[in-house]
Tab-separated table of C-alpha atoms in Angstrom:
chain	number	residue	atom	x	y	z
A	1	MET	CA	172.219	175.031	-4.811
A	2	THR	CA	174.830	177.286	-6.393
A	3	GLY	CA	173.430	180.303	-8.211
A	4	ALA	CA	176.443	182.579	-8.578
A	5	LEU	CA	180.211	182.858	-8.624
A	6	ILE	CA	181.843	185.973	-7.177
A	7	PHE	CA	185.434	186.652	-8.195
A	8	ASP	CA	188.127	188.862	-6.809
A	9	PHE	CA	189.833	190.655	-9.698
A	10	ASP	CA	193.533	191.416	-9.181
A	11	GLY	CA	195.576	188.252	-8.965
A	12	THR	CA	192.521	186.000	-9.272
A	13	LEU	CA	191.032	186.659	-12.711
A	14	VAL	CA	194.165	188.375	-14.060
A	15	ASP	CA	197.645	188.397	-12.579
A	16	THR	CA	197.882	192.157	-12.353
A	17	GLU	CA	199.632	191.855	-8.994
A	18	ALA	CA	202.902	190.682	-10.511
A	19	ALA	CA	203.062	193.790	-12.703
A	20	VAL	CA	202.251	196.095	-9.800
A	21	LEU	CA	204.933	194.466	-7.657
A	22	VAL	CA	207.545	194.737	-10.413
A	23	ALA	CA	206.720	198.410	-10.948
A	24	TRP	CA	207.150	199.187	-7.268
A	25	GLN	CA	210.318	197.100	-7.015
A	26	GLU	CA	211.805	199.053	-9.912
A	27	THR	CA	210.806	202.292	-8.202
A	28	PHE	CA	212.584	201.296	-4.997
A	29	ARG	CA	215.706	200.092	-6.827
A	30	ALA	CA	215.944	203.323	-8.804
A	31	ARG	CA	216.340	204.987	-5.427
A	32	GLY	CA	218.958	202.521	-4.206
A	33	ASP	CA	216.580	200.536	-2.006
A	34	GLU	CA	214.727	197.212	-1.991
A	35	LEU	CA	211.040	196.663	-1.373
A	36	PRO	CA	210.591	194.197	1.536
A	37	LEU	CA	208.303	191.387	0.387
A	38	ASP	CA	206.997	190.863	3.911
A	39	VAL	CA	205.558	194.387	3.775
A	40	TRP	CA	204.127	193.762	0.316
A	41	HIS	CA	202.332	190.650	1.539
A	42	THR	CA	200.516	192.668	4.204
A	43	VAL	CA	198.869	194.974	1.649
A	44	ILE	CA	197.819	192.458	-1.008
A	45	GLY	CA	194.050	192.587	-1.492
A	46	THR	CA	193.638	195.895	0.339
A	47	GLN	CA	193.593	199.580	-0.622
A	48	ASN	CA	196.769	200.308	1.328
A	49	THR	CA	199.410	199.524	-1.295
A	50	ALA	CA	200.360	203.011	-2.467
A	51	VAL	CA	200.221	204.541	1.011
A	52	ALA	CA	202.452	201.811	2.442
A	53	MET	CA	204.930	202.185	-0.417
A	54	PHE	CA	205.075	205.965	-0.039
A	55	GLU	CA	205.718	205.659	3.683
A	56	LEU	CA	208.662	203.343	3.040
A	57	LEU	CA	210.124	205.556	0.319
A	58	GLU	CA	209.794	208.666	2.488
A	59	LYS	CA	212.050	207.141	5.126
A	60	ASN	CA	214.935	207.926	2.762
A	61	ASP	CA	213.369	210.843	0.880
A	62	GLU	CA	211.301	213.246	2.934
A	63	ASN	CA	210.703	215.361	-0.184
A	64	LEU	CA	209.242	212.493	-2.195
A	65	ASP	CA	206.906	213.647	-4.967
A	66	ARG	CA	204.046	211.208	-4.465
A	67	VAL	CA	202.176	212.342	-7.585
A	68	ALA	CA	205.206	211.804	-9.811
A	69	VAL	CA	205.929	208.397	-8.289
A	70	ARG	CA	202.318	207.268	-8.597
A	71	THR	CA	202.184	208.439	-12.223
A	72	GLY	CA	205.388	206.574	-13.058
A	73	VAL	CA	204.248	203.382	-11.369
A	74	ARG	CA	200.893	203.442	-13.156
A	75	ALA	CA	202.538	203.961	-16.528
A	76	ARG	CA	204.919	201.063	-15.918
A	77	VAL	CA	202.099	198.782	-14.766
A	78	THR	CA	200.088	199.604	-17.895
A	79	GLU	CA	203.105	198.754	-20.029
A	80	LEU	CA	203.700	195.451	-18.235
A	81	LEU	CA	200.052	194.393	-18.513
A	82	GLU	CA	199.626	195.006	-22.240
A	83	ALA	CA	200.189	191.349	-23.085
A	84	VAL	CA	198.806	189.771	-19.884
A	85	GLY	CA	195.604	187.760	-20.263
A	86	PRO	CA	193.332	185.920	-17.823
A	87	ARG	CA	194.845	183.350	-15.491
A	88	PRO	CA	194.643	179.661	-16.524
A	89	GLY	CA	191.143	178.238	-16.350
A	90	VAL	CA	189.380	181.594	-15.998
A	91	GLU	CA	187.866	181.743	-19.474
A	92	GLU	CA	186.711	178.133	-19.177
A	93	TYR	CA	185.060	178.858	-15.821
A	94	LEU	CA	183.244	181.888	-17.206
A	95	ALA	CA	182.045	179.970	-20.269
A	96	ASP	CA	180.925	176.985	-18.178
A	97	ALA	CA	179.140	179.271	-15.717
A	98	LYS	CA	177.212	180.892	-18.541
A	99	GLU	CA	176.280	177.491	-19.972
A	100	GLN	CA	174.995	176.363	-16.577
A	101	GLY	CA	173.029	179.559	-15.997
A	102	LEU	CA	175.152	180.781	-13.109
A	103	ARG	CA	175.350	184.497	-12.418
A	104	LEU	CA	178.721	186.204	-12.189
A	105	ALA	CA	179.999	189.135	-10.156
A	106	ILE	CA	183.283	190.761	-9.173
A	107	ALA	CA	184.177	191.973	-5.684
A	108	SER	CA	187.443	193.915	-5.862
A	109	SER	CA	189.218	196.301	-3.500
A	110	SER	CA	190.551	198.133	-6.559
A	111	THR	CA	188.814	201.135	-8.108
A	112	GLY	CA	186.055	200.807	-10.661
A	113	ASP	CA	188.032	202.459	-13.456
A	114	TRP	CA	190.949	200.049	-12.945
A	115	VAL	CA	188.753	196.943	-13.020
A	116	THR	CA	186.584	198.151	-15.907
A	117	THR	CA	189.592	199.150	-18.009
A	118	HIS	CA	191.084	195.680	-17.769
A	119	LEU	CA	187.783	193.853	-18.220
A	120	ASN	CA	187.264	195.805	-21.436
A	121	ARG	CA	190.846	195.152	-22.547
A	122	LEU	CA	190.300	191.425	-22.099
A	123	GLY	CA	186.799	191.356	-23.576
A	124	LEU	CA	185.322	190.093	-20.316
A	125	ALA	CA	183.160	193.037	-19.258
A	126	ASP	CA	179.895	191.562	-20.545
A	127	ALA	CA	180.391	188.348	-18.565
A	128	PHE	CA	179.683	189.981	-15.205
A	129	GLU	CA	176.279	191.082	-13.997
A	130	ALA	CA	177.682	193.154	-11.130
A	131	VAL	CA	181.084	194.722	-10.462
A	132	LEU	CA	181.616	195.954	-6.901
A	133	THR	CA	184.780	197.946	-6.220
A	134	GLY	CA	186.744	199.522	-3.410
A	135	ASP	CA	186.072	203.116	-4.372
A	136	LEU	CA	182.442	202.621	-3.358
A	137	HIS	CA	182.746	200.015	-0.592
A	138	GLN	CA	185.091	199.317	2.285
A	139	ALA	CA	188.054	197.270	1.101
A	140	LYS	CA	188.933	193.747	2.178
A	141	PRO	CA	189.407	192.188	4.679
A	142	SER	CA	186.072	193.846	5.475
A	143	PRO	CA	183.186	191.718	4.125
A	144	ASP	CA	181.440	194.791	2.656
A	145	LEU	CA	182.347	194.095	-0.980
A	146	TYR	CA	181.008	190.558	-0.821
A	147	LEU	CA	177.879	191.636	1.023
A	148	ALA	CA	177.319	194.276	-1.664
A	149	ALA	CA	177.798	191.680	-4.395
A	150	LEU	CA	175.260	189.365	-2.777
A	151	ALA	CA	172.827	192.271	-2.484
A	152	ALA	CA	173.311	193.170	-6.148
A	153	LEU	CA	172.619	189.573	-7.145
A	154	ASP	CA	169.788	189.278	-4.593
A	155	LEU	CA	171.134	185.942	-3.412
A	156	PRO	CA	171.950	184.514	0.028
A	157	ALA	CA	175.572	183.661	0.785
A	158	ALA	CA	174.781	179.938	0.763
A	159	GLU	CA	174.023	180.113	-2.968
A	160	ALA	CA	177.328	181.675	-4.062
A	161	ILE	CA	181.000	180.749	-4.173
A	162	ALA	CA	183.832	183.265	-3.840
A	163	PHE	CA	187.215	182.990	-5.568
A	164	GLU	CA	190.239	184.729	-4.060
A	165	ASP	CA	194.015	184.874	-4.361
A	166	SER	CA	194.886	186.505	-1.018
A	167	PRO	CA	194.326	185.691	2.671
A	168	HIS	CA	192.693	189.120	3.141
A	169	GLY	CA	190.236	188.253	0.394
A	170	VAL	CA	189.432	184.855	1.878
A	171	THR	CA	188.829	186.518	5.250
A	172	ALA	CA	186.401	188.955	3.617
A	173	ALA	CA	184.499	186.222	1.794
A	174	LYS	CA	184.218	184.000	4.848
A	175	ALA	CA	183.076	186.933	6.997
A	176	ALA	CA	180.264	187.474	4.480
A	177	GLY	CA	179.210	183.848	4.919
A	178	LEU	CA	180.511	182.593	1.573
A	179	GLU	CA	182.291	179.402	0.716
A	180	CYS	CA	185.657	180.482	-0.667
A	181	VAL	CA	188.030	178.846	-3.126
A	182	ALA	CA	191.556	180.207	-2.878
A	183	VAL	CA	193.538	180.362	-6.103
A	184	PRO	CA	196.910	181.814	-5.056
A	185	ASN	CA	199.205	183.291	-7.680
A	186	ALA	CA	203.001	183.203	-7.754
A	187	ILE	CA	203.224	186.068	-5.241
A	188	THR	CA	200.606	184.901	-2.740
A	189	ALA	CA	201.302	181.152	-2.907
A	190	VAL	CA	203.661	181.396	0.093
A	191	LEU	CA	200.916	182.799	2.341
A	192	ASN	CA	198.551	180.951	4.682
A	193	PHE	CA	195.201	179.875	3.210
A	194	ASP	CA	194.081	177.517	5.968
A	195	HIS	CA	190.820	179.447	6.305
A	196	ALA	CA	189.807	178.780	2.680
A	197	ASP	CA	187.413	175.944	1.880
A	198	LEU	CA	189.533	174.778	-1.031
A	199	VAL	CA	192.938	175.758	-2.387
A	200	LEU	CA	193.772	175.331	-6.091
A	201	GLY	CA	196.964	176.089	-7.978
A	202	SER	CA	194.774	177.502	-10.751
A	203	LEU	CA	191.180	177.177	-11.906
A	204	ALA	CA	192.475	174.857	-14.608
A	205	ASP	CA	193.184	172.292	-11.874
A	206	LYS	CA	189.494	171.593	-11.247
A	207	PRO	CA	186.746	172.121	-13.859
A	208	LEU	CA	183.737	174.087	-12.650
A	209	GLY	CA	181.424	171.105	-13.066
A	210	GLU	CA	183.593	169.026	-10.755
A	211	LEU	CA	183.751	171.811	-8.201
A	212	LEU	CA	179.977	172.209	-8.190
A	213	SER	CA	179.398	168.459	-7.965
A	214	ARG	CA	181.732	168.184	-5.007
A	215	ARG	CA	179.957	171.060	-3.300
A	216	ALA	CA	176.527	169.555	-3.927
A	217	THR	CA	177.373	166.128	-2.545
A	218	ARG	CA	179.364	166.945	0.596
A	219	PRO	CA	177.603	167.008	3.990
A	220	ALA	CA	176.063	170.338	4.930
A	221	GLY	CA	178.241	172.630	7.006
A	222	ARG	CA	181.520	171.040	5.964
A	223	GLY	CA	184.240	172.735	3.982
A	224	THR	CA	185.766	171.168	0.913
A	225	GLY	CA	189.277	170.978	2.339
A	226	ALA	CA	192.541	172.135	0.860
A	227	ALA	CA	193.969	170.558	-2.241
A	228	PRO	CA	197.610	169.488	-2.126
C-alpha cells in the first residue's frame, strides 16, 4: 500500500537547477573561464555546490571575495527563477495525491529558507505535510533526509515513493529503503540512473494513478524497471 509521496525539490518539483547553473556559468565567464560540466554533475543534489565553485574560481583568483560572488549568484538566480513554475506533471501529481488521500513530503539538500521561499512563490506550500531540508539534516547521498521524512510521516519505507532528479538523490532514497522514481531534468538527463526503480522524462509521462497501479500489481521485491 502506498501512503505517501516524498519529493526532492530542486530539479524535481521545480527546475531551479538550470538557473543556478546559468548563474555560475555567467560568473565563470565574467572572469574569463568556463565552468566544467563534469564538475557540476558531481555536486548536483548535494550541499557542495558553492564550495566546489569557489575552489575552482580561486585557482585563478586567490583573492576571490566569496561573499560578493555568492551574493551576485543568488541575485541572478532569483531573477532567472521569477517566471519559472513547477515541472510538467507536478501540479497534476499533487492534486491527484490529495484526491487519493496520499500524504506529501519534501526531502531536499537545500536550506529551509530556499525551499520555503519557492514553495510560497508557487503557491505549493500548503500541499506538503513535512519539509525536511539540508540545513537540519545531512545532505544526500546520505539517506538522512529520507529517513527524517519517513519519521515525520510516521510511515515505513515500504509505504512511500521517492521522486528524484539526480543520481545522488536516488542513492539517498534507496539507502533509506524507498522505491525511487527518477525524473531527470535537462541537466541531469545525461547521468546514470540505473539504480532507480523507474525513470521518466517528466511526471506528465505517467499519471499517478497508473504509477500506483503498476506498483500495486507487480511481484513483491521487484523494481518497476526503467522507462525508455
